[in-house]
Amino acid sequence: MLASVGPIEEGAKPYMRYERLVHPLRILNTLPLSHVFGQTMGLWVPPILKAELHFEGRLAAPRLVELIRTERISVLAAVPRVLALLKTHLEAADAGLAQRITGMRTTNPWLRWWRFRGVHREFGLKFWAFVSGGGALPGPLEQFWNALGFVLIQGYGMTETTAIITLNHPFHVAEGTIGKPLPGREVQLAPDGEVLVRGAVISGATWKNGELRPRQDGWLATGDLAERQESGELRFLGRKSEVIVTAAGVNIYPEDIEAAIEEQPDVAACAVVAMDTPSGPEPCAVLACRGSGGCATAAVERANAKLPEFQRISRWVMWPEPDLPRTSTGKVKRKPVAAWLARIQAAAAAPSNGKLHPVSNDTFGPSSDWLLALISQITGESNTSVGDELRLTEDLHLDSLGRVQLAAAIEERLGIVQSNGLLEEVQTLGDLRKIVAGDIPADGDALSVAPSPESAQPATAPAPASATAAPVAAPPPVTPPRPHFLYPTWPWWAPFQWIRIAFNEVIARPLTWLLAAPRVVGPLAALPPGPLLIIGNHVTAYDAALIEYALPPRLRRRIAVAMMGEMLEDFRHFRNPDWPPGHKGFYILGPPAYWLVTALYNVFPLPRQRDFQASFAHAGKALDRGYNVMVFPEGTRSAEGQLARFRPGIGLLVKESFVPVVPVAIRGLGELKTRKRGWFRSGTIEVLVGDPIQFAVEETEAAITTRLHAGVEKLLGGQG
């Protein structure tokens, strides 16, 4: 499309006088720039409004709420799907929220804000508005956010119009509408209700078949239907091509029915499509349910009670997966849903009343088992056996990295986040299904967790044959409590950063030179300015100090070190990490050691067993702040001083970071450790710094891990 952005600037001018009231304006854009709404909010509007722009591609509700609060976002630009995920997240955290909202919808906006100030505090008091586009906004969803005291602005546009055609006034929102036409746009409705647009904002030409073709018609037929309100706003009705004309000649707009059904708490998604019947096309609702399913009948009955008689649904069917197929912007793909319905219609039709029975996952659907298919995609192995008793590690071959990838895939697909690392402790496929369905609480008490070796009871000698005793039930295995890892950001504050630089330059470096006198080898001057990932072999507790000693000032003064999470937890809770499990005693120096190492070396936990995602997210934040993250991929110190196998998580961390990796090898320290010789100025310790490695986007996590191991091994072999 070829179009002008001048009308966008003209349309924004009337709102510039409000900018000083919310300065600095920060916009969080969650749409791809390939979408016209994403371009409007990500390219055209921010420069005009002098706004600060943030992007986020992971559309999980807890992550978005945290990002809005920590980055002090003012406005969230999102599709209705994202607003629905945020609504579900709030209602899950506060069971009584929906009921309290019901009586607050008509009260004063400032009173609503005060009544729900807890919700506003969760988002951050800087946040005040949503801008919704890219799809029709259901009425109940709009009423929910308005009742909470947020401003919800809805607009309408399409690719051929460069940007927005109509927009609600930010401070005079007409609920249920897509607003009035903006300056530079003429809008009229055809006799059938189709929206026609013309003006300078319309693209003047289209690129087709290798050439630019001027547009001939003055009016652009959008293919969308709307009706004009008395106040001048337009109310969106739906796509002209998606209107269902029943055998009785009644026009059914799917969006109205879908909004009523999706308002029900157990419904994750709904699509109303045409179904062929002996008397002609009729609407059929295809529902995806939350939890264990079975919500269709009750949801449809409650929705029908609110709908006019001509819109009431008498046919419905269950979609076999937890969500309907969607586009990159969250819109439901109706064509695949309609095609799937057509394939199963004959088998699922009930002769008595014409309704469709819920469809079995084992017979129909896009996949026989979407969760197993997802695991197979991650592991690269097909699974012929199906059963909830399958063990994720032993039977399905899902390792620790695979669990992290699985959690990311579920988060992307369903918006479900297990921030407490629960997904990494699941033993069976059945427990995994329960977590995805929401049937297991966050504390994970219902998990089939295998007893740990520490909690196993010692075996006893069998009783004599002549002895009689009442059978005694064996006590359940005692599972140790899961640690709660902290990811502090206070070491990033300027005072602590100055203290850390002073400690490193005045105390740590001179001591390292005095005690170890390491020789530094490598292209230090050629290292990029950062941020970087720095990896090295792990031999002693002093490896981080030795690597920092070898780095140039611009890098070593902004370092964040990943440290074994379990060790940090032991320190925090007065436990000695060097003592055996279950016998760690009371270590009075634990908390002081924790605070000192966190403040002076900017460490953060990298657990060995669980909660990898939170650790990786913290590493990403550190990189965003300009810190160079140091990681020891072996995961533990080498007892013999030899380079051990790298843990697979390093490949995922590198792939998600998009920053160069600098391999570093500490040579000579292993020999001193195994021979138990003192290394005071031994002259045998070398720190070898390799060339930075930049990985291509298409490289797999396994390939990245292999290359990194080879890079450190090469340095240790003396070829660095």
XYZ file of C-alpha atoms in Angstrom:
720
model
C 0.000 0.000 0.000
C 1.090 3.567 -0.710
C -0.389 6.131 1.666
C 0.360 9.352 3.524
C 0.906 9.716 7.273
C 0.134 13.431 7.178
C -3.507 12.918 8.229
C -2.298 11.004 11.293
C -0.366 14.045 12.470
C -3.346 16.289 11.765
C -5.612 13.947 13.727
C -3.268 13.958 16.721
C -3.005 17.739 17.044
C -6.254 18.207 19.015
C -4.915 15.853 21.710
C -1.514 17.509 22.145
C -2.844 19.878 24.801
C -3.506 16.886 27.062
C 0.057 15.533 26.748
C 1.415 17.719 29.523
C -1.093 16.183 31.944
C 0.404 12.700 31.524
C 4.017 13.555 30.636
C 6.134 11.537 30.169
C 3.771 9.379 28.134
C 4.984 5.771 27.913
C 3.294 3.409 25.454
C 3.611 -0.375 25.635
C 2.975 -1.806 22.169
C 2.139 -5.526 22.086
C 1.374 -5.782 18.362
C 3.726 -6.732 15.523
C 4.802 -3.903 13.234
C 3.456 -5.898 10.299
C -0.032 -4.955 11.523
C -1.436 -1.524 10.707
C -2.522 -0.952 14.310
C 0.959 -1.971 15.452
C 2.456 0.528 13.006
C 0.140 3.289 14.197
C 0.952 2.815 17.885
C 4.561 1.783 17.309
C 5.737 4.150 14.571
C 3.435 7.100 13.906
C 1.788 8.106 17.193
C 4.782 8.067 19.632
C 6.877 10.722 17.803
C 3.863 12.966 17.400
C 2.940 12.742 21.104
C 6.601 12.809 22.230
C 6.004 9.435 23.846
C 8.452 6.808 25.077
C 7.835 3.477 23.358
C 8.208 -0.044 24.761
C 7.675 -3.338 22.903
C 6.692 -6.718 24.307
C 6.084 -9.895 22.325
C 5.313 -12.345 25.153
C 1.635 -11.852 25.857
C 1.315 -13.533 29.254
C -0.827 -11.538 31.679
C 1.460 -11.682 34.773
C 4.436 -10.598 32.684
C 2.510 -7.683 31.148
C 1.282 -6.467 34.538
C 4.796 -6.591 35.972
C 6.225 -4.790 32.941
C 3.577 -2.061 33.112
C 4.322 -1.501 36.790
C 8.134 -1.662 36.715
C 8.553 0.409 33.534
C 5.883 2.897 34.645
C 3.840 2.490 31.463
C 1.021 4.968 30.803
C -0.869 3.325 27.927
C -1.140 -0.275 26.729
C -1.824 -0.785 23.005
C -3.268 -4.260 22.527
C -5.831 -6.383 20.757
C -8.966 -7.491 22.646
C -7.428 -10.930 23.218
C -4.733 -9.399 25.451
C -7.326 -7.430 27.411
C -9.258 -10.671 27.947
C -6.121 -12.417 29.262
C -5.513 -9.567 31.707
C -9.145 -9.730 32.845
C -8.880 -13.479 33.480
C -5.647 -12.937 35.422
C -7.244 -10.343 37.722
C -10.357 -12.450 38.322
C -8.236 -15.505 39.154
C -6.255 -13.495 41.699
C -9.391 -11.973 43.269
C -12.411 -14.283 43.248
C -14.824 -11.545 44.307
C -13.719 -8.945 41.761
C -16.388 -9.676 39.145
C -19.175 -9.421 41.713
C -17.912 -6.104 43.093
C -17.673 -4.655 39.603
C -21.344 -5.305 38.843
C -22.613 -2.556 41.094
C -19.950 0.008 40.175
C -20.466 0.466 36.443
C -22.621 3.579 36.681
C -20.811 5.357 39.503
C -18.463 8.323 39.207
C -15.144 7.429 37.470
C -13.073 8.836 40.357
C -15.096 6.790 42.836
C -14.512 3.668 40.737
C -10.790 4.414 40.672
C -10.716 4.712 44.465
C -12.849 1.612 44.976
C -10.446 -0.482 42.877
C -7.231 1.291 43.841
C -5.686 -2.102 44.641
C -5.939 -3.082 40.973
C -4.459 0.261 39.927
C -1.631 -0.247 42.410
C -0.895 -3.636 40.827
C -0.551 -2.006 37.404
C 1.252 1.019 38.821
C -0.293 4.420 39.456
C 1.289 5.786 36.274
C -0.885 3.502 34.143
C -4.274 4.862 33.132
C -5.428 3.753 29.655
C -5.837 0.933 27.145
C -5.978 1.483 23.383
C -7.754 -1.451 21.745
C -7.695 -2.264 18.047
C -7.113 -5.020 15.538
C -10.460 -6.650 16.291
C -13.910 -6.107 17.726
C -13.946 -5.419 21.473
C -16.707 -7.399 23.245
C -19.088 -5.236 25.257
C -18.637 -7.106 28.585
C -14.861 -6.757 28.280
C -15.164 -3.010 27.703
C -17.527 -2.667 30.671
C -15.100 -4.586 32.904
C -12.182 -2.198 32.349
C -14.347 0.902 32.460
C -15.832 -0.239 35.770
C -12.326 -0.561 37.225
C -11.696 3.109 36.483
C -9.392 2.720 33.471
C -9.802 4.661 30.236
C -10.476 2.280 27.351
C -10.099 3.814 23.888
C -11.295 1.876 20.877
C -10.560 2.716 17.262
C -11.149 1.296 13.827
C -8.900 1.115 10.786
C -7.465 -1.160 8.135
C -4.360 -1.569 6.020
C -5.745 0.400 3.079
C -6.427 3.424 5.296
C -2.832 3.759 6.564
C -4.044 3.921 10.149
C -7.126 4.731 12.191
C -10.398 5.837 10.582
C -12.473 6.376 13.711
C -11.423 6.837 17.327
C -13.066 7.413 20.669
C -12.060 10.631 22.422
C -9.733 9.635 25.271
C -11.681 11.667 27.845
C -15.191 11.384 26.336
C -15.484 7.691 25.503
C -18.763 6.503 24.010
C -19.058 2.979 25.377
C -19.819 0.239 22.879
C -18.691 2.254 19.844
C -15.560 2.656 17.732
C -15.790 6.436 17.917
C -16.227 9.211 15.360
C -14.304 9.694 12.096
C -11.024 11.558 12.534
C -10.104 14.645 10.478
C -9.209 13.834 6.879
C -11.612 10.869 6.700
C -15.078 10.776 5.205
C -17.229 7.883 6.299
C -20.643 6.862 5.090
C -22.720 3.711 5.399
C -24.006 1.820 2.368
C -27.651 0.691 2.343
C -26.584 -2.718 3.681
C -24.556 -1.093 6.492
C -21.089 -1.529 4.930
C -18.576 1.132 5.958
C -17.328 3.248 3.033
C -14.295 5.510 3.490
C -12.527 8.148 1.422
C -10.020 10.916 1.994
C -6.315 11.666 1.994
C -5.700 8.874 4.476
C -6.739 6.209 1.948
C -3.879 4.548 0.106
C -3.494 6.107 -3.333
C -1.949 3.051 -4.965
C -1.402 -0.661 -4.500
C 1.698 -2.699 -5.335
C 0.574 -5.655 -7.405
C 2.359 -7.994 -9.811
C 5.566 -5.983 -9.647
C 4.072 -2.592 -10.397
C 2.377 0.305 -8.597
C -1.282 0.577 -9.594
C -3.221 3.787 -8.758
C -6.531 3.370 -6.971
C -9.482 4.116 -9.260
C -12.502 4.297 -6.942
C -13.144 7.335 -4.748
C -14.827 5.363 -1.958
C -13.148 2.373 -0.324
C -15.520 -0.468 0.552
C -14.114 -1.871 3.800
C -16.138 -5.083 3.964
C -17.117 -4.193 7.564
C -20.627 -3.501 8.817
C -21.567 -0.782 11.309
C -24.459 1.378 12.450
C -24.358 5.077 13.311
C -25.455 6.237 16.750
C -27.452 9.417 17.290
C -24.362 11.098 18.771
C -22.356 10.336 15.612
C -20.266 7.389 16.783
C -20.184 4.131 14.860
C -20.989 0.768 16.417
C -19.121 -2.123 14.805
C -21.315 -5.075 13.805
C -18.856 -7.425 12.117
C -17.404 -8.503 8.804
C -19.835 -8.540 5.909
C -18.498 -11.905 4.757
C -19.064 -13.445 8.199
C -22.727 -12.545 8.626
C -24.836 -15.686 8.844
C -28.140 -15.438 6.956
C -30.438 -18.080 8.432
C -33.133 -20.042 6.663
C -35.640 -17.550 8.085
C -33.798 -14.682 6.396
C -32.448 -13.252 9.664
C -28.965 -11.722 9.689
C -26.891 -13.087 12.570
C -23.781 -11.145 13.585
C -21.373 -13.666 15.186
C -19.615 -11.020 17.341
C -22.753 -10.371 19.409
C -23.219 -14.038 20.271
C -19.514 -14.633 20.872
C -19.338 -11.715 23.302
C -22.241 -13.105 25.332
C -20.732 -16.606 25.490
C -17.168 -15.456 26.219
C -18.528 -13.453 29.133
C -19.053 -16.760 30.944
C -16.104 -17.456 33.280
C -15.442 -21.037 32.122
C -15.175 -20.163 28.421
C -11.691 -19.495 27.051
C -12.778 -18.710 23.493
C -15.785 -18.964 21.205
C -16.351 -18.745 17.470
C -19.812 -18.710 15.897
C -19.769 -20.078 12.358
C -22.380 -21.206 9.857
C -23.431 -24.853 9.892
C -25.386 -26.454 7.102
C -28.709 -27.961 8.176
C -31.565 -29.469 6.118
C -33.403 -26.141 6.327
C -30.354 -23.970 5.511
C -27.422 -22.273 7.292
C -27.711 -21.873 11.049
C -25.229 -20.467 13.611
C -23.217 -22.953 15.623
C -21.000 -21.997 18.565
C -17.593 -23.696 18.807
C -16.293 -23.348 22.375
C -12.937 -23.869 24.033
C -13.283 -24.273 27.785
C -10.964 -23.555 30.666
C -10.149 -26.248 33.179
C -11.174 -29.803 32.507
C -13.892 -28.824 30.014
C -17.604 -29.515 29.981
C -18.655 -25.869 30.171
C -20.532 -25.652 26.879
C -24.104 -26.411 27.900
C -24.174 -24.161 30.970
C -22.342 -21.342 29.176
C -24.720 -21.375 26.212
C -27.771 -21.443 28.483
C -26.529 -18.432 30.478
C -25.655 -16.555 27.294
C -29.052 -17.292 25.723
C -30.750 -15.765 28.756
C -29.160 -12.400 27.847
C -29.511 -12.559 24.055
C -32.554 -11.563 21.975
C -34.605 -14.500 20.818
C -33.408 -14.354 17.193
C -29.744 -14.564 18.335
C -30.094 -17.481 20.737
C -27.894 -20.479 20.034
C -29.371 -23.963 19.727
C -26.276 -25.693 18.315
C -22.868 -25.891 19.907
C -19.794 -28.108 19.993
C -16.627 -28.390 22.075
C -13.269 -27.609 20.471
C -10.796 -30.363 21.463
C -7.928 -27.999 22.386
C -7.708 -25.379 25.158
C -7.898 -22.457 22.719
C -9.089 -21.765 19.197
C -6.551 -21.141 16.411
C -5.532 -17.496 16.248
C -3.624 -15.065 14.090
C -0.481 -13.267 15.255
C -2.684 -10.468 16.614
C -4.985 -12.793 18.578
C -7.957 -12.942 16.220
C -9.728 -16.285 15.971
C -9.197 -17.956 12.597
C -12.758 -18.703 11.547
C -11.985 -20.629 8.375
C -10.122 -23.495 10.105
C -12.864 -23.658 12.728
C -15.597 -23.781 10.062
C -13.696 -26.421 8.089
C -13.242 -28.538 11.220
C -16.946 -28.234 12.041
C -17.881 -29.320 8.532
C -15.720 -32.448 8.849
C -17.336 -33.605 12.063
C -20.906 -32.431 11.458
C -22.317 -35.693 10.125
C -20.770 -37.807 12.907
C -21.706 -35.438 15.733
C -25.289 -34.608 14.751
C -27.936 -35.840 17.184
C -31.123 -36.944 15.385
C -33.459 -36.044 18.252
C -32.947 -32.319 18.584
C -30.320 -31.398 16.003
C -27.743 -30.406 18.609
C -24.118 -31.411 18.472
C -22.671 -33.501 21.244
C -19.257 -32.654 22.673
C -16.589 -34.071 20.423
C -14.149 -36.647 21.749
C -10.481 -35.756 21.563
C -9.738 -39.331 20.555
C -11.881 -39.186 17.418
C -11.885 -35.721 15.926
C -9.970 -32.490 16.013
C -6.793 -30.872 14.784
C -4.688 -33.352 16.771
C -5.428 -36.443 18.790
C -3.659 -34.920 21.793
C -2.369 -31.365 21.479
C -0.242 -31.588 24.628
C 1.533 -34.754 23.486
C 2.008 -33.203 20.052
C 3.608 -30.165 21.676
C 5.985 -32.347 23.718
C 6.891 -34.331 20.590
C 7.662 -31.102 18.775
C 10.060 -30.079 21.565
C 11.796 -33.444 22.018
C 11.778 -34.383 18.333
C 10.460 -37.849 19.187
C 7.046 -39.275 18.336
C 4.998 -40.885 21.095
C 2.849 -43.896 20.191
C 1.576 -44.572 23.713
C -1.001 -42.297 25.317
C -1.865 -42.208 28.995
C -1.830 -39.883 31.971
C 0.572 -42.212 33.755
C 3.375 -41.455 31.263
C 6.416 -39.948 32.991
C 7.704 -36.770 31.401
C 11.387 -37.571 31.846
C 11.619 -41.346 31.529
C 8.829 -42.021 28.984
C 8.562 -38.772 27.017
C 12.265 -37.822 27.301
C 11.610 -34.249 28.405
C 14.767 -32.914 30.069
C 15.196 -29.706 32.081
C 15.668 -27.590 28.951
C 12.636 -29.229 27.378
C 10.549 -28.292 30.405
C 11.613 -24.669 30.069
C 10.705 -24.741 26.367
C 7.385 -26.419 27.183
C 6.558 -23.753 29.752
C 7.363 -21.032 27.202
C 5.191 -22.723 24.558
C 2.228 -23.057 26.946
C 2.663 -19.439 28.012
C 2.651 -18.268 24.389
C -0.341 -20.394 23.442
C -2.594 -20.057 26.473
C -1.190 -17.152 28.481
C -0.585 -19.505 31.439
C 2.491 -18.668 33.523
C 3.859 -20.904 36.271
C 6.082 -18.345 37.958
C 6.852 -20.640 40.897
C 8.605 -23.238 38.748
C 5.843 -25.792 39.330
C 5.983 -27.026 35.743
C 9.604 -28.056 36.201
C 8.679 -30.468 39.017
C 5.826 -32.306 37.327
C 6.377 -36.052 37.089
C 3.502 -37.363 34.944
C 1.514 -36.318 31.902
C -1.650 -36.413 34.008
C -0.302 -33.818 36.438
C 0.776 -31.669 33.498
C -2.775 -31.760 32.143
C -4.102 -30.684 35.551
C -1.731 -27.713 35.679
C -2.719 -26.591 32.192
C -6.386 -27.017 33.116
C -5.927 -25.047 36.333
C -6.931 -27.993 38.526
C -3.713 -27.893 40.615
C -3.120 -24.930 42.939
C 0.005 -22.834 42.792
C 1.532 -24.616 45.786
C 1.467 -27.880 43.858
C 0.282 -30.049 46.772
C -1.528 -32.400 44.410
C 1.525 -33.189 42.305
C 2.803 -36.741 41.922
C 6.268 -35.819 43.138
C 8.646 -38.712 43.614
C 10.206 -38.864 47.078
C 13.707 -37.477 47.237
C 16.619 -39.607 48.445
C 16.908 -37.411 51.517
C 13.355 -38.140 52.615
C 13.333 -41.875 51.889
C 12.827 -44.046 54.960
C 15.586 -46.567 55.814
C 14.733 -50.199 55.252
C 14.133 -52.382 58.313
C 14.678 -56.091 58.830
C 11.585 -58.251 58.294
C 9.713 -59.413 61.383
C 9.915 -63.072 62.439
C 7.326 -65.328 60.867
C 5.770 -66.123 64.245
C 5.277 -62.514 65.181
C 1.874 -61.002 64.652
C 1.215 -57.343 64.415
C -1.444 -55.109 63.063
C -0.539 -53.676 59.690
C 0.801 -50.175 59.978
C 0.481 -47.785 57.080
C 3.811 -46.432 55.935
C 4.105 -42.721 56.543
C 3.974 -40.621 53.389
C 7.354 -39.430 52.173
C 8.289 -36.029 53.473
C 8.951 -33.722 50.552
C 11.237 -30.828 51.437
C 9.715 -27.400 50.870
C 10.450 -25.789 47.535
C 12.826 -22.849 47.906
C 11.605 -19.406 47.014
C 14.370 -17.693 45.075
C 14.818 -13.939 45.256
C 15.958 -11.903 42.266
C 17.058 -8.572 43.732
C 17.412 -5.404 41.694
C 18.682 -3.222 44.526
C 22.324 -4.041 43.567
C 21.610 -2.066 40.378
C 20.982 1.133 42.319
C 23.661 3.764 41.770
C 25.051 3.803 45.359
C 25.646 0.048 45.321
C 27.146 0.255 41.863
C 29.671 2.876 43.085
C 30.483 0.726 46.124
C 30.951 -2.303 43.871
C 33.292 -0.442 41.492
C 35.323 0.892 44.417
C 35.573 -2.566 46.011
C 36.612 -4.183 42.739
C 39.245 -1.587 41.802
C 40.668 -0.863 45.248
C 40.403 -4.227 47.031
C 39.504 -7.191 44.806
C 41.864 -6.549 41.883
C 44.942 -5.787 43.997
C 44.249 -8.864 46.139
C 43.838 -11.045 43.056
C 47.146 -9.763 41.663
C 48.881 -10.213 45.025
C 47.607 -13.715 45.790
C 47.211 -15.349 42.367
C 49.136 -13.177 39.874
C 47.113 -14.580 36.943
C 48.348 -14.039 33.407
C 45.672 -12.614 31.091
C 45.672 -13.656 27.442
C 43.192 -12.570 24.796
C 41.930 -9.835 22.462
C 40.715 -7.508 25.218
C 40.792 -4.370 23.090
C 38.626 -6.005 20.424
C 35.827 -6.968 22.802
C 32.507 -5.198 22.060
C 31.256 -2.664 24.617
C 28.407 -4.865 25.799
C 26.042 -6.035 26.998
C 27.559 -9.505 26.691
C 27.155 -13.003 28.013
C 30.429 -14.182 29.559
C 30.843 -17.923 30.098
C 33.702 -19.827 31.698
C 34.772 -23.085 33.262
C 34.056 -23.483 36.965
C 36.830 -24.753 39.240
C 36.729 -22.821 42.544
C 34.641 -20.279 44.396
C 37.016 -17.548 43.191
C 36.443 -17.989 39.462
C 34.206 -14.908 39.140
C 36.879 -12.717 40.711
C 39.548 -14.128 38.372
C 37.404 -13.523 35.280
C 36.545 -9.982 36.393
C 40.275 -9.367 36.900
C 40.894 -10.285 33.240
C 38.197 -8.063 31.734
C 38.751 -4.452 30.627
C 37.279 -1.727 32.875
C 34.292 -0.969 30.651
C 33.100 -4.573 31.051
C 34.127 -5.552 34.580
C 32.445 -2.493 36.096
C 29.034 -3.679 34.898
C 28.891 -7.387 35.711
C 26.025 -9.545 36.979
C 27.034 -13.051 38.082
C 24.729 -16.098 37.974
C 25.319 -18.114 41.153
C 23.894 -21.447 42.282
C 20.431 -20.601 43.592
C 20.381 -23.344 46.209
C 23.603 -22.016 47.739
C 22.192 -18.491 48.008
C 19.052 -19.878 49.651
C 21.170 -21.751 52.192
C 23.023 -18.558 53.044
C 19.774 -16.620 53.443
C 18.327 -19.180 55.852
C 21.386 -19.645 58.124
C 22.374 -22.933 56.457
C 25.884 -23.980 55.503
C 25.838 -24.972 51.809
C 28.999 -27.079 52.201
C 27.370 -29.420 54.697
C 25.392 -32.493 53.508
C 21.643 -32.141 52.808
C 19.509 -32.516 55.899
C 22.432 -31.692 58.203
C 23.208 -28.094 57.326
C 22.899 -26.921 60.913
C 22.768 -23.271 61.942
C 25.262 -21.080 60.095
C 25.417 -17.640 61.723
C 27.534 -16.206 58.885
C 25.014 -17.220 56.210
C 22.943 -14.025 55.889
C 26.004 -11.703 56.058
C 27.623 -13.809 53.316
C 24.458 -13.518 51.210
C 24.230 -9.743 51.512
C 27.941 -9.207 50.898
C 28.198 -11.400 47.805
C 24.975 -9.924 46.389
C 26.084 -6.339 46.933
C 29.758 -6.681 45.952
C 29.410 -9.080 43.008
C 25.821 -8.401 41.852
C 24.920 -12.092 41.974
C 21.506 -13.571 41.250
C 20.274 -17.166 41.650
C 20.488 -19.701 38.830
C 18.825 -22.808 40.309
C 19.920 -26.291 39.302
C 16.492 -27.952 39.548
C 13.673 -25.453 38.950
C 12.606 -21.850 38.369
C 14.891 -21.468 35.342
C 12.474 -19.110 33.599
C 12.565 -16.566 36.433
C 16.366 -16.699 36.449
C 16.555 -16.242 32.680
C 14.086 -13.348 32.893
C 16.271 -11.658 35.528
C 19.323 -12.168 33.322
C 17.411 -10.531 30.475
C 16.579 -7.526 32.656
C 20.239 -7.222 33.618
C 21.234 -7.248 29.947
C 18.600 -4.608 29.226
C 20.164 -2.438 31.945
C 23.550 -2.753 30.252
C 25.079 -5.378 32.545
C 27.297 -8.171 31.233
C 25.981 -11.464 32.599
C 28.534 -14.064 33.729
C 27.414 -17.708 33.696
C 29.222 -20.966 34.476
C 27.409 -23.429 32.168
C 28.744 -26.554 33.926
C 26.361 -25.784 36.772
C 28.807 -26.884 39.474
C 32.494 -26.755 40.317
C 34.661 -29.373 38.661
C 36.095 -31.707 41.295
C 39.009 -32.778 39.119
C 39.509 -29.467 37.382
C 38.395 -30.943 34.025
C 35.804 -29.256 31.832
C 32.458 -30.965 32.390
C 29.426 -31.132 30.121
C 27.528 -27.856 29.770
C 23.965 -27.823 31.009
C 21.544 -27.411 28.087
C 19.918 -24.292 29.540
C 22.860 -22.141 28.412
C 21.777 -22.658 24.794
C 18.296 -21.364 25.548
C 19.655 -18.381 27.483
C 21.964 -17.421 24.598
C 19.213 -17.876 22.016
C 16.791 -15.656 23.927
C 19.388 -12.992 24.764
C 20.459 -11.970 21.234
C 23.831 -10.731 22.525
C 27.397 -11.854 21.744
C 28.987 -14.488 23.971
C 32.577 -14.218 25.201
C 34.129 -17.577 26.219
C 36.710 -17.450 29.020
C 38.890 -20.277 30.310
C 40.779 -20.428 33.623
C 43.782 -22.656 33.026
C 46.184 -24.023 35.617
C 43.855 -23.694 38.575
C 42.527 -27.238 38.212
C 46.006 -28.741 38.496
C 46.700 -26.768 41.661
C 43.364 -27.860 43.120
C 43.787 -31.586 42.434
C 47.366 -31.651 43.743
C 46.239 -29.681 46.813
C 49.089 -27.237 46.325
C 48.977 -23.634 47.440
C 48.436 -21.257 44.554
C 49.898 -18.145 46.147
C 51.623 -16.440 43.182
C 52.218 -19.852 41.640
C 52.730 -18.366 38.194
C 50.696 -21.163 36.594
C 47.237 -19.543 36.547
C 46.113 -18.138 33.200
C 42.835 -16.477 32.244
C 42.288 -16.846 28.502
C 39.651 -14.640 26.884
C 38.299 -15.800 23.518
C 36.808 -13.939 20.603
C 33.125 -12.988 20.983
C 30.680 -15.367 19.296
C 27.467 -14.130 17.659
C 24.930 -16.870 16.989
C 22.469 -16.917 14.111
C 18.751 -16.875 14.856
C 18.181 -20.273 13.251
C 20.757 -22.106 15.393
C 19.219 -24.553 17.859
C 19.816 -24.546 21.600
C 21.704 -27.839 21.365
C 23.987 -26.515 18.626
C 24.704 -23.360 20.630
C 25.577 -25.404 23.718
C 27.933 -27.607 21.694
C 29.718 -24.620 20.124
C 30.163 -22.901 23.482
C 31.627 -26.029 25.064
C 34.001 -26.402 22.128
C 35.050 -22.757 22.455
C 35.991 -23.057 26.135
C 37.634 -26.444 25.515
C 39.743 -24.922 22.762
C 40.962 -22.176 25.104
C 41.837 -24.718 27.778
C 43.808 -26.672 25.203
C 46.127 -23.723 24.721
C 44.891 -22.669 21.288
C 43.194 -19.468 22.436
